[in-house]
Short mmCIF file of C-alpha atoms and ligand atoms in Angstrom, two decimals:
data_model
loop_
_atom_site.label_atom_id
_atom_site.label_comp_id
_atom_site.label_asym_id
_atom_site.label_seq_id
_atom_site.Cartn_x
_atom_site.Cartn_y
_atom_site.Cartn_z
CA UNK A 1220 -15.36 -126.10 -129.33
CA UNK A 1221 -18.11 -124.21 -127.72
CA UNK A 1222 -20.59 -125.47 -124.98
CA UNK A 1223 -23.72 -124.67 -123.56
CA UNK A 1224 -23.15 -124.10 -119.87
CA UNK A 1225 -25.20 -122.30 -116.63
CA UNK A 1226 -23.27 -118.91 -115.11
CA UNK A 1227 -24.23 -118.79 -112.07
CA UNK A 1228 -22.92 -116.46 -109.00
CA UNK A 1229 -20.51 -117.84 -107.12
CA UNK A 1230 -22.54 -118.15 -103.64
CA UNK A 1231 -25.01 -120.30 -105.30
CA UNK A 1232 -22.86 -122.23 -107.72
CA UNK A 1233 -23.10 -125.81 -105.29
CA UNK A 1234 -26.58 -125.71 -104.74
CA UNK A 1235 -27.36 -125.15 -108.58
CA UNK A 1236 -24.43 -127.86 -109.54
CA UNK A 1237 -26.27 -130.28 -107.35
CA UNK A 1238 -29.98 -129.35 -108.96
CA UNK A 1239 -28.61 -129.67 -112.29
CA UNK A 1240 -26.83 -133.35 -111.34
CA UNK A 1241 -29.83 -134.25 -109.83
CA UNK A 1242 -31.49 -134.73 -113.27
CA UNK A 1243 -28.20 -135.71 -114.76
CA UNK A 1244 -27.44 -132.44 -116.85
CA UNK A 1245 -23.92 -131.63 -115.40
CA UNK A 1246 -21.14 -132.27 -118.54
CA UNK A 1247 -18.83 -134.70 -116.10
CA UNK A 1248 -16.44 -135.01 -118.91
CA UNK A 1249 -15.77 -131.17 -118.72
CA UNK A 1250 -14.49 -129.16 -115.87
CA UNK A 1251 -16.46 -125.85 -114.15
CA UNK A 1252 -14.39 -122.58 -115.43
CA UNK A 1253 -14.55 -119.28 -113.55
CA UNK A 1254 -15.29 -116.12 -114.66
CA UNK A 1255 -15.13 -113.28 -112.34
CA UNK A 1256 -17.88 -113.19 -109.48
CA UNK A 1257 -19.11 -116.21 -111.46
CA UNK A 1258 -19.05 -119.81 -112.23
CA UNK A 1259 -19.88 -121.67 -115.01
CA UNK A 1260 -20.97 -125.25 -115.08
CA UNK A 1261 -21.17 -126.90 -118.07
CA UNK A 1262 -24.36 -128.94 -118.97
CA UNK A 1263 -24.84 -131.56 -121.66
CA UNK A 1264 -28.71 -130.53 -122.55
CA UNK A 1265 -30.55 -127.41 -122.05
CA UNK A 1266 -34.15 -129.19 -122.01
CA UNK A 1267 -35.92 -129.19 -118.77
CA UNK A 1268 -33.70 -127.40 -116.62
CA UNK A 1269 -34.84 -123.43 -116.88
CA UNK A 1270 -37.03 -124.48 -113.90
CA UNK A 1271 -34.12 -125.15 -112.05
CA UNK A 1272 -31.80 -121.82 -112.38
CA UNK A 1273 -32.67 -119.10 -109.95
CA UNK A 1274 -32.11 -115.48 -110.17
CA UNK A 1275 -29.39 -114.31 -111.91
CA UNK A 1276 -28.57 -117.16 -113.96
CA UNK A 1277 -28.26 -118.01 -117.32
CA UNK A 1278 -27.14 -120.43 -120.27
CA UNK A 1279 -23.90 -119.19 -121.94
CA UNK A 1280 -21.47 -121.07 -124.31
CA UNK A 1281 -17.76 -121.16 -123.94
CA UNK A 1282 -15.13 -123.51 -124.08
CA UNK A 1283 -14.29 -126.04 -121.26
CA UNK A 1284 -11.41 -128.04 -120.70
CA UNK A 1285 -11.84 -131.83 -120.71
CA UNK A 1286 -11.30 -133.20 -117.23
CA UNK A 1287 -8.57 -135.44 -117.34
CA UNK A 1288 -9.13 -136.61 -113.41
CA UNK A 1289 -12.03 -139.27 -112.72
CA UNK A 1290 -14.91 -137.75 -111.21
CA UNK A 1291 -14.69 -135.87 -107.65
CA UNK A 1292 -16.35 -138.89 -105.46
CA UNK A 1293 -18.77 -136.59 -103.94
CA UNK A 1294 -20.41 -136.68 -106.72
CA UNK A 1295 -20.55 -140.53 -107.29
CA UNK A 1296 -21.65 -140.53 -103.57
CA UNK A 1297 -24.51 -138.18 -104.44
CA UNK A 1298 -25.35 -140.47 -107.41
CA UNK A 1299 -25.64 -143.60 -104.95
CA UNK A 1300 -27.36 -142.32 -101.73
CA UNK A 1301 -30.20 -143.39 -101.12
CA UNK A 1302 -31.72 -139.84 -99.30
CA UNK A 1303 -34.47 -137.26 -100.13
CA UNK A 1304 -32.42 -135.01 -102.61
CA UNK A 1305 -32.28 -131.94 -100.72
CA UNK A 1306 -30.64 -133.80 -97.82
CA UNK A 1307 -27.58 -134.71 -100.33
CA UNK A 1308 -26.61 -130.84 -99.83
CA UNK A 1309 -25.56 -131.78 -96.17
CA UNK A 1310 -23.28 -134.90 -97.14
CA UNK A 1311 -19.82 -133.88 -96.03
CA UNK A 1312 -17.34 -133.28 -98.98
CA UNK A 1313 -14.33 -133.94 -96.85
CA UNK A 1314 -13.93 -137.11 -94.63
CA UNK A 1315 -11.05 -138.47 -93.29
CA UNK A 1316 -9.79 -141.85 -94.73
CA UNK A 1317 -6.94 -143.98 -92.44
CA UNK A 1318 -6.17 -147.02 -95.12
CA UNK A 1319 -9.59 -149.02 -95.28
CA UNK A 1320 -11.52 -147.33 -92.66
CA UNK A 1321 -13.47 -144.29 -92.61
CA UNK A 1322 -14.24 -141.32 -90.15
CA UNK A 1323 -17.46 -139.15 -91.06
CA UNK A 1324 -18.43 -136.01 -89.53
CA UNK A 1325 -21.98 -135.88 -90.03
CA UNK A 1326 -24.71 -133.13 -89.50
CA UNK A 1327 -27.69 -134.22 -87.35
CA UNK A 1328 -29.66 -133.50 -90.00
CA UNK A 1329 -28.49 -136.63 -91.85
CA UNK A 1330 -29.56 -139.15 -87.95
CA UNK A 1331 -31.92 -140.73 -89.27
CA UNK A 1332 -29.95 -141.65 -92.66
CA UNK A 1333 -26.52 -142.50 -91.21
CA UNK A 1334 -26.90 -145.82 -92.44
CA UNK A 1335 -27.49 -145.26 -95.71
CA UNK A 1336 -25.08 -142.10 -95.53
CA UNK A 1337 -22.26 -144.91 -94.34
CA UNK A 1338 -23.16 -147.23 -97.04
CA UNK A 1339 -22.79 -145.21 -99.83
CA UNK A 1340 -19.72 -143.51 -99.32
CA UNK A 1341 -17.93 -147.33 -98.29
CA UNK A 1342 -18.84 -148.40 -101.84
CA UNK A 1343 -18.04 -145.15 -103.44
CA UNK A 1344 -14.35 -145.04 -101.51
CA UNK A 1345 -14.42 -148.69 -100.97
CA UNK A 1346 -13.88 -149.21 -97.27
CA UNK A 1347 -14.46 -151.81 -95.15
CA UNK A 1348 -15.96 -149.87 -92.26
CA UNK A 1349 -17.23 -146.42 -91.57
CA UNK A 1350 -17.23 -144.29 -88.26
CA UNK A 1351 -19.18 -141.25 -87.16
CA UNK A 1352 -16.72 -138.73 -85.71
CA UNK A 1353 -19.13 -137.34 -82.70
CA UNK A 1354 -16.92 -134.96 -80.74
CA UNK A 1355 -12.78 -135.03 -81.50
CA UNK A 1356 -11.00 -136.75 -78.57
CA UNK A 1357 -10.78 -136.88 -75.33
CA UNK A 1358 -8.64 -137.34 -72.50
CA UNK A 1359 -5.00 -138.07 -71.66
CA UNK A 1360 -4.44 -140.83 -74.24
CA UNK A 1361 -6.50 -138.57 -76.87
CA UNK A 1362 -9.35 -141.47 -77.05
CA UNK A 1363 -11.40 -140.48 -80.48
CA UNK A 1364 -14.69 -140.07 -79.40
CA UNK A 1365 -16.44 -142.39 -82.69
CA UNK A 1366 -19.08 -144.17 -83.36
CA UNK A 1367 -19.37 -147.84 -85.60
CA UNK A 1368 -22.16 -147.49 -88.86
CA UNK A 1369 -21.50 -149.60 -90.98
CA UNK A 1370 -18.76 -152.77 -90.72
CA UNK A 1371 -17.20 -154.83 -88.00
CA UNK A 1372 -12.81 -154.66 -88.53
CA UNK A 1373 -11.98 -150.91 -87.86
CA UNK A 1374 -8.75 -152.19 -87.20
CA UNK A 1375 -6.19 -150.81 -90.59
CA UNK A 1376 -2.56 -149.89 -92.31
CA UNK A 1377 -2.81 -146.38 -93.29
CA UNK A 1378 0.50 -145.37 -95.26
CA UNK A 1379 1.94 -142.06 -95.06
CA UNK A 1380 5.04 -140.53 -96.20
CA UNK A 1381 6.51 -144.67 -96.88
CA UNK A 1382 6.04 -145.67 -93.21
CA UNK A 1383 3.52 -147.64 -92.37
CA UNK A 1384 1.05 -147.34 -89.37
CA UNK A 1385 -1.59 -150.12 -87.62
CA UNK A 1386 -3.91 -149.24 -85.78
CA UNK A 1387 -7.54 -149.05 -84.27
CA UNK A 1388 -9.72 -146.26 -85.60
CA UNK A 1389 -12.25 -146.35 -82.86
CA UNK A 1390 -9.65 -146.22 -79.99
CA UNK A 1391 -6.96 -144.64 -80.99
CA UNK A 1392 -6.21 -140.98 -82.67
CA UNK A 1393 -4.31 -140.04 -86.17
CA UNK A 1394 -4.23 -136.86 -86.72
CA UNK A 1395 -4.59 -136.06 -89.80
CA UNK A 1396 -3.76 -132.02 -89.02
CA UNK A 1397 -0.10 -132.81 -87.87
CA UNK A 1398 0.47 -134.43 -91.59
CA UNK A 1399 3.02 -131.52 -91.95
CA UNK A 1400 4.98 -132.00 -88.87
CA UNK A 1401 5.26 -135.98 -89.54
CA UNK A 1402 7.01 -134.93 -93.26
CA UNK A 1403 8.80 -132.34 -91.36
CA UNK A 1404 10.10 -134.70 -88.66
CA UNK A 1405 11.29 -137.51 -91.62
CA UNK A 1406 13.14 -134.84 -92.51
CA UNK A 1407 15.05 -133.39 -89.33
CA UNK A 1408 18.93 -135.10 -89.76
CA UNK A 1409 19.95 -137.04 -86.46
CA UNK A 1410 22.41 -139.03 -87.60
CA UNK A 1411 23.47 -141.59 -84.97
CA UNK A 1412 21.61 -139.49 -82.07
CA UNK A 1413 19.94 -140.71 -79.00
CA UNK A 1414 16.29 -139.49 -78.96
CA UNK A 1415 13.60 -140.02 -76.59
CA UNK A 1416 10.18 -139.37 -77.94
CA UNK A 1417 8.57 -138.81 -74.61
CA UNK A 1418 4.80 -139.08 -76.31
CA UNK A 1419 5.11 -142.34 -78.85
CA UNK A 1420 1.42 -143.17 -79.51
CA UNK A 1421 1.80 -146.03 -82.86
CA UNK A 1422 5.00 -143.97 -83.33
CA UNK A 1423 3.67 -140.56 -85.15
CA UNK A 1424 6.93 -139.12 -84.87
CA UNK A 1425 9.02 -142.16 -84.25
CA UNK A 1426 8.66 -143.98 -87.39
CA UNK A 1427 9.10 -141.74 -89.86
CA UNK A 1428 12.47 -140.37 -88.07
CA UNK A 1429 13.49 -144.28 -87.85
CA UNK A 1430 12.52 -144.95 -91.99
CA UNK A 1431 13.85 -141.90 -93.58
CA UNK A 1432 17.06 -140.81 -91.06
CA UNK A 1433 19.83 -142.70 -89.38
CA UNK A 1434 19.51 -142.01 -85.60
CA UNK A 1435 21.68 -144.44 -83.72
CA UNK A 1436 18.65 -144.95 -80.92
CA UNK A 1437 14.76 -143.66 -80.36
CA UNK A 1438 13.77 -144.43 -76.96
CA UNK A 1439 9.45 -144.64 -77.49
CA UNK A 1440 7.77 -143.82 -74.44
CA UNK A 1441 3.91 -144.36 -74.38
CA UNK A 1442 1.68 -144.55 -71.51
CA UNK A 1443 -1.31 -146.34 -72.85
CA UNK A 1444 -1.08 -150.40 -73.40
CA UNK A 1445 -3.67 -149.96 -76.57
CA UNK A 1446 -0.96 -147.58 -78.63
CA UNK A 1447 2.35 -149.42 -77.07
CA UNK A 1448 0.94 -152.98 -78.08
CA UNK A 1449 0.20 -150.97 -82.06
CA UNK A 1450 3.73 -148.97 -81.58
CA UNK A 1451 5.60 -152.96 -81.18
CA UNK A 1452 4.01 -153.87 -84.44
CA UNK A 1453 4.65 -150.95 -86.14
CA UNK A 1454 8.27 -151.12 -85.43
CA UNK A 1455 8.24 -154.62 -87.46
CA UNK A 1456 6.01 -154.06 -90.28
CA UNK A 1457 8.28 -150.64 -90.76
CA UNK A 1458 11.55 -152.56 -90.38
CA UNK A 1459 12.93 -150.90 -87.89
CA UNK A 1460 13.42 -153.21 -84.83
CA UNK A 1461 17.12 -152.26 -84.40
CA UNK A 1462 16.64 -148.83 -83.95
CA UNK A 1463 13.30 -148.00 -81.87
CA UNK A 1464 12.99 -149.23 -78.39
CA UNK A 1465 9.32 -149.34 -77.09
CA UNK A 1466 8.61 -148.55 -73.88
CA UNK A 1467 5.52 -148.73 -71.96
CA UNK A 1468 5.09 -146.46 -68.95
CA UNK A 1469 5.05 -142.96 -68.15
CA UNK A 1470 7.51 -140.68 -69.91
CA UNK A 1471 8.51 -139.36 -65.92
CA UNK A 1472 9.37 -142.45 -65.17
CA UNK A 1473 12.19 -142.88 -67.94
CA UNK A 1474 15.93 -143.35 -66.12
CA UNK A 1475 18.63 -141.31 -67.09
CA UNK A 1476 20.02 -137.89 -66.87
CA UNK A 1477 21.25 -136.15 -70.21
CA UNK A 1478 21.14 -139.21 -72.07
CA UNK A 1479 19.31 -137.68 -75.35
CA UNK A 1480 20.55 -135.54 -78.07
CA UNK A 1481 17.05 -134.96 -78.95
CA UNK A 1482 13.57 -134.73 -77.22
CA UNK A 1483 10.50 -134.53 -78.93
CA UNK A 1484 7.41 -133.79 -76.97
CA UNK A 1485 4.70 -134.22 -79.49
CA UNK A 1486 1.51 -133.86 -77.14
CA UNK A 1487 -0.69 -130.60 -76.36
CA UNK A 1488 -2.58 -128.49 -73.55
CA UNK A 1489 -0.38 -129.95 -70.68
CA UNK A 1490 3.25 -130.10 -72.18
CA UNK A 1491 4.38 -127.77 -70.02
CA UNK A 1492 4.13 -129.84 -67.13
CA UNK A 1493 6.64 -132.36 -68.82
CA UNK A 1494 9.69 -129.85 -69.77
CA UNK A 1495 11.38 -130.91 -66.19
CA UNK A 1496 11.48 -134.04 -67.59
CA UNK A 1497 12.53 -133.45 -70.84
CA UNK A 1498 15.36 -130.86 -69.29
CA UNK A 1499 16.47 -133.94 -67.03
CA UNK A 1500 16.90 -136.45 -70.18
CA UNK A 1501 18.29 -133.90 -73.14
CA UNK A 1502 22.07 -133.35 -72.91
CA UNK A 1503 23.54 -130.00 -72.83
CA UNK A 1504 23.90 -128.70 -76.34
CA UNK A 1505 20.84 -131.08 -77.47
CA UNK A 1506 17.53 -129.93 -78.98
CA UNK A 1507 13.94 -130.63 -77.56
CA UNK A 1508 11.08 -130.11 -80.25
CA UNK A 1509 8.58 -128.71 -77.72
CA UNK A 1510 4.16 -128.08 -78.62
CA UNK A 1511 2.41 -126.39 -77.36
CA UNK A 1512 -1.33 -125.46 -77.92
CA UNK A 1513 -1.51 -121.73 -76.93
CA UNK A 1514 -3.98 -119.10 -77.20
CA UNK A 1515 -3.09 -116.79 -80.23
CA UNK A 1516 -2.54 -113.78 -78.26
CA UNK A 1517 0.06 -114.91 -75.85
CA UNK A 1518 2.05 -116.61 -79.09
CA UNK A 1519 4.69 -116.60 -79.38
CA UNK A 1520 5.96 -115.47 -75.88
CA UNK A 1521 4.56 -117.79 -73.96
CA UNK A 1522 5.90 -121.64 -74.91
CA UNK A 1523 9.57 -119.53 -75.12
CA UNK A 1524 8.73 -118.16 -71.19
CA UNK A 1525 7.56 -121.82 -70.19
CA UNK A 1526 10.96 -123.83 -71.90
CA UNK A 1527 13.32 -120.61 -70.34
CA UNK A 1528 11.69 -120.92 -66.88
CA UNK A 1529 12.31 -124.90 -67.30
CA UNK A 1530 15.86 -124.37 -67.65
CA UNK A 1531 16.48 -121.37 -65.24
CA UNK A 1532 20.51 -121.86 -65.04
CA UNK A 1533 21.27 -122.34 -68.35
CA UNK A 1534 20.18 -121.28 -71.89
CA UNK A 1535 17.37 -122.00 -74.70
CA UNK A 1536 18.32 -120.72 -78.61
CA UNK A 1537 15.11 -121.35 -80.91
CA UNK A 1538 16.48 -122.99 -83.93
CA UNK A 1539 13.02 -122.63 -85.29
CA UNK A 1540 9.17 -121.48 -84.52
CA UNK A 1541 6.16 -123.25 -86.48
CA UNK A 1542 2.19 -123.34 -86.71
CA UNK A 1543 1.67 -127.14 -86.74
CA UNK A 1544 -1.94 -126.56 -87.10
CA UNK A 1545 -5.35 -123.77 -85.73
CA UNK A 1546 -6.74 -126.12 -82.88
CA UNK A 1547 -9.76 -123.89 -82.42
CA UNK A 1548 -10.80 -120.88 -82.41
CA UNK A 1549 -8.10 -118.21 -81.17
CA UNK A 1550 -5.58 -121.12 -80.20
CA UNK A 1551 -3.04 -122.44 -82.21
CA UNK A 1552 -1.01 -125.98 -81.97
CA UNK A 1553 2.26 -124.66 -82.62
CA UNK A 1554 6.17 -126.63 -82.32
CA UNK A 1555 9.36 -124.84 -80.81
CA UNK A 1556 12.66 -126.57 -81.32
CA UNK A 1557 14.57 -125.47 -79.32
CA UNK A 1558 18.54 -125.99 -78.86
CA UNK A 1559 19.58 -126.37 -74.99
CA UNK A 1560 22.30 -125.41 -73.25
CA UNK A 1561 21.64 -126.32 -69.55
CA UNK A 1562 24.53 -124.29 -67.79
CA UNK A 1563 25.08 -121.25 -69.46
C1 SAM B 2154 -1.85 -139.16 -79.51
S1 SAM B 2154 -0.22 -138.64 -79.37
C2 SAM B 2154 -0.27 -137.02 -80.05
C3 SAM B 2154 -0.47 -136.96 -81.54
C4 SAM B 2154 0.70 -137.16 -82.44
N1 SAM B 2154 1.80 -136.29 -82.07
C5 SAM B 2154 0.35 -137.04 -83.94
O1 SAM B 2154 1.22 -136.72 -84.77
O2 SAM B 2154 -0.78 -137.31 -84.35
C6 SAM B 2154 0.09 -138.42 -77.68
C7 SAM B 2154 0.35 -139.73 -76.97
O3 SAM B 2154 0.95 -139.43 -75.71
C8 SAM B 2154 0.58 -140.45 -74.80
N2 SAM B 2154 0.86 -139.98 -73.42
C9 SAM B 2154 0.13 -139.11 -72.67
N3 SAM B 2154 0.72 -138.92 -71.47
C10 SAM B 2154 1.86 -139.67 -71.47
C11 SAM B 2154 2.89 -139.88 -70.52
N4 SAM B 2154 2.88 -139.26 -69.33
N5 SAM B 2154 3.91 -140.71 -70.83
C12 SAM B 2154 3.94 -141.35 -72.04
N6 SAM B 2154 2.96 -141.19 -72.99
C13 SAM B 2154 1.94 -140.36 -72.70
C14 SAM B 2154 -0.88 -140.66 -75.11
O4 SAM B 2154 -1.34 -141.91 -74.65
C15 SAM B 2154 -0.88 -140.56 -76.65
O5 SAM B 2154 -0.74 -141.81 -77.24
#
C-alpha cells in the first residue's frame, strides 16, 4: 500500500528527519527507502509540516517496508531530552556501551546540558552510570581520560565473544576498536602451547584464547595493580583458573629464556622497545603476534625492519599482516604475526 512520505536530498535528509519527529510526523512503524541522490522518509500526516521542508523537497507516495526492528534509540533519546530542539542535532548517535555503563563523547556545545544529555540516554539504554569521554587515554597503562555525569558504580561485566570481562570504566581502557582482533585471537589454535601475553590488561587477549582454545599455559603479565587485581577476577568468573597465570610486574622482568611457543604483544607506540624481550622468551620455531601503531607511509616495511633487526642471527617468516584498526589520521594500529626462527 502506498504512503505519503517527504523526498528529500540526501545531505539534508537528518536534519529534516529530526524537524519532522520533532512534531511527531515521522511513520516509526515504516522504514526510510532510498531513491537515488534521495531519501524518503515516510510521514503519518501531511498537515502542518510544509513549513518545515526546505528547498528541494517534496511529499511523494510509495511503498515502505514495515520495520520489523524496535525503534533506533536515538530517536527515543531525542523524544526524552530535555534540550532546546535544535541542540538534539548534536546528540551523538554512536556511544560506546561496556555492560551497564556508558561512555559519551559529547560536543561542547551540549556543557551546559550534560546532565540532562546523561540522563536521558541512561533511561533510554538503561545504564546505571554515564561517562563523558574528554580526550582518549593516556599514558603507559592507557588511563581513559573520563569524566562521572550521572551515577556512582562505574564499576561492570561487559560480555564479548562468551568471555566475560570486569572492570572499571573510569580507570581502565576497553577498546572497543580491537573488537576484531579479540574474535581473531579466540580463534588462533594453540593447542597445549606455552604463551606469554607480555601486555595482559583484564586479559583482552588472554581470556578469550583461554575460553575458546586449549593452550596448555598463558603466562599474563601486567604492570599496573588496578588491571592485575580485574585480570585475577576475570580468570574466575571466566573459569579459567587452571590455565592463566597472572602476573603482576613488568613484562622485562619475566624469567626464562625460550620458554613460549607464542608471544603476543598487544600494546602500541612503544612495542618496539619490548621485541628483545619477547625474542628472549619465544622459542625458536614459535610465533610472536607483534602491533604496532605506524605511520601509513612507512607500512608495511617498517614493524617487519623493527622484528628482523630484533632477531639479527636468525630468521622472521610473516604468517600474516593485518589492519587492527586507523588510530588517527595517517597512522594505522596494525598486528604482524610473525613465525621465529632465532638461528637461521
Ligand atoms: C590496555 S592494554 C592494550 C589494549 C588491548 N590490547 C585491547 O585489546 O584493548 C595494554 C596493557 O599493557 C600494560 N603494560 C604497559 N607496559 C607494561 C609492561 N612493561 N609490562 C606489563 N604490562 C604493561 C598496561 O598497563 C595496559 O594494561
Amino acid at each position: 500500500m502506498s504512503v505519503d512520505g517527504v523526498r528529500v536530498p540526501r545531505g539534508r535528509a537528518e536534519e529534516t528527519r529530526l524537524r519532522l519527529a520533532a512534531v511527531r510526523a515521522v511513520d516509526k512503524t515504516r522504514s526510510i527507502i532510498e531513491e537515488g541522490s534521495h531519501v524518503i522518509i515516510p510521514i503519518v500526516d501531511t498537515r502542518d509540516i510544509s513549513s518545515l521542508l526546505g528547498p528541494g523537497t517534496e511529499v511523494v507516495e510509495r511503498v515502505f517496508p514495515h520495520r520489523c526492528s524496535r525503534n533506533d534509540p536515538i530517536d527515543d533519546i531525542r523524544d526524552k531530552v530535555e534540550i532546546p530542539e535544535p541542540m538534539k542535532l548534536l546528540l551523538p548517535v554512536k556511544w560506546e556501551q561496556f555492560g551497564d555503563v556508558l561512555v559519551l563523547r559529547l560536543p561542547h556545545e551540549l556543557d551546559e546540558h550534560e546532565e540532562e544529555v546523561a540522563a536521558a540516554y541512561a533511561s533510554v539504554l538503561r545504564v546505571k552510570s554515564v561517562l563523558r569521554d574528554e580526550g582518549g587515554v593516556t599514558g603507559d597503562f592507557r588511563t581513559p581520560v573520563v569524566r562521572l555525569l550521572l551515577g556512582t558504580d562505574v564499576v561492570t561485566v561487559h560480555r564479548e565473544n562468551e568471555v566475560l570481562y570486569k572492570f572499571d570504566v573510569s580507570k581502565l581502557m576497553f577498546s572497543s576498536g580491537n573488537t576484531d582482533e579479540r574474535a581473531r585471537m579466540a580463534g588462533i589454535a594453540c593447542d597445549d602451547e606455552v604463551v606469554v601475553d607480555m601486555f595482559a590488561g583484564i586479559g583482552y587477549f588472554s581470556l578469550p584464547l583461554a575460553v575458546h582454545q586449549q593452550p596448555r599455559k598463558i603466562i599474563a603479565c601486567e604492570l599496573n595493580s588496578v588491571s592485575h587485581s580485574y585480570l585475577v577476577e576475570n580468570i574466575g568468573i571466566n573459569h579459567v583458573e587452571g590455565i592463566v597465570e597472572p602476573v603482576l610486574g613488568d613484562n622485562r622482568s619475566l624469567e626464562g629464556e625460550s620458554i613460549a611457543d607464542r608471544v603476543l604483544m598487544g600494546y602500541v607506540k612503544t612495542t618496539h622497545e619490548y621485541l628483545d624481550t619477547a625474542f628472549r622468551l619465544v622459542k625458536s620455531g614459535g610465533v610472536i603476534h607483534y602491533h604496532e601503531t605506524c605511520p601509513c607511509e612507512l607500512l608495511p616495511a617498517r614493524p617487519l625492519e623493527r622484528l628482523r633487526a630484533a632477531n639479527p642471527l636468525g630468521r622472521v617468516d610473516v604468517l600474516r599482516f593485518r589492519e587492527v584498526k586507523s588510530y588517527s589520521p595517517g597512522v594505522s594500529h596494525v598486528v604482524v604475526d610473525a613465525r621465529v626462527v632465532k638461528r637461521a
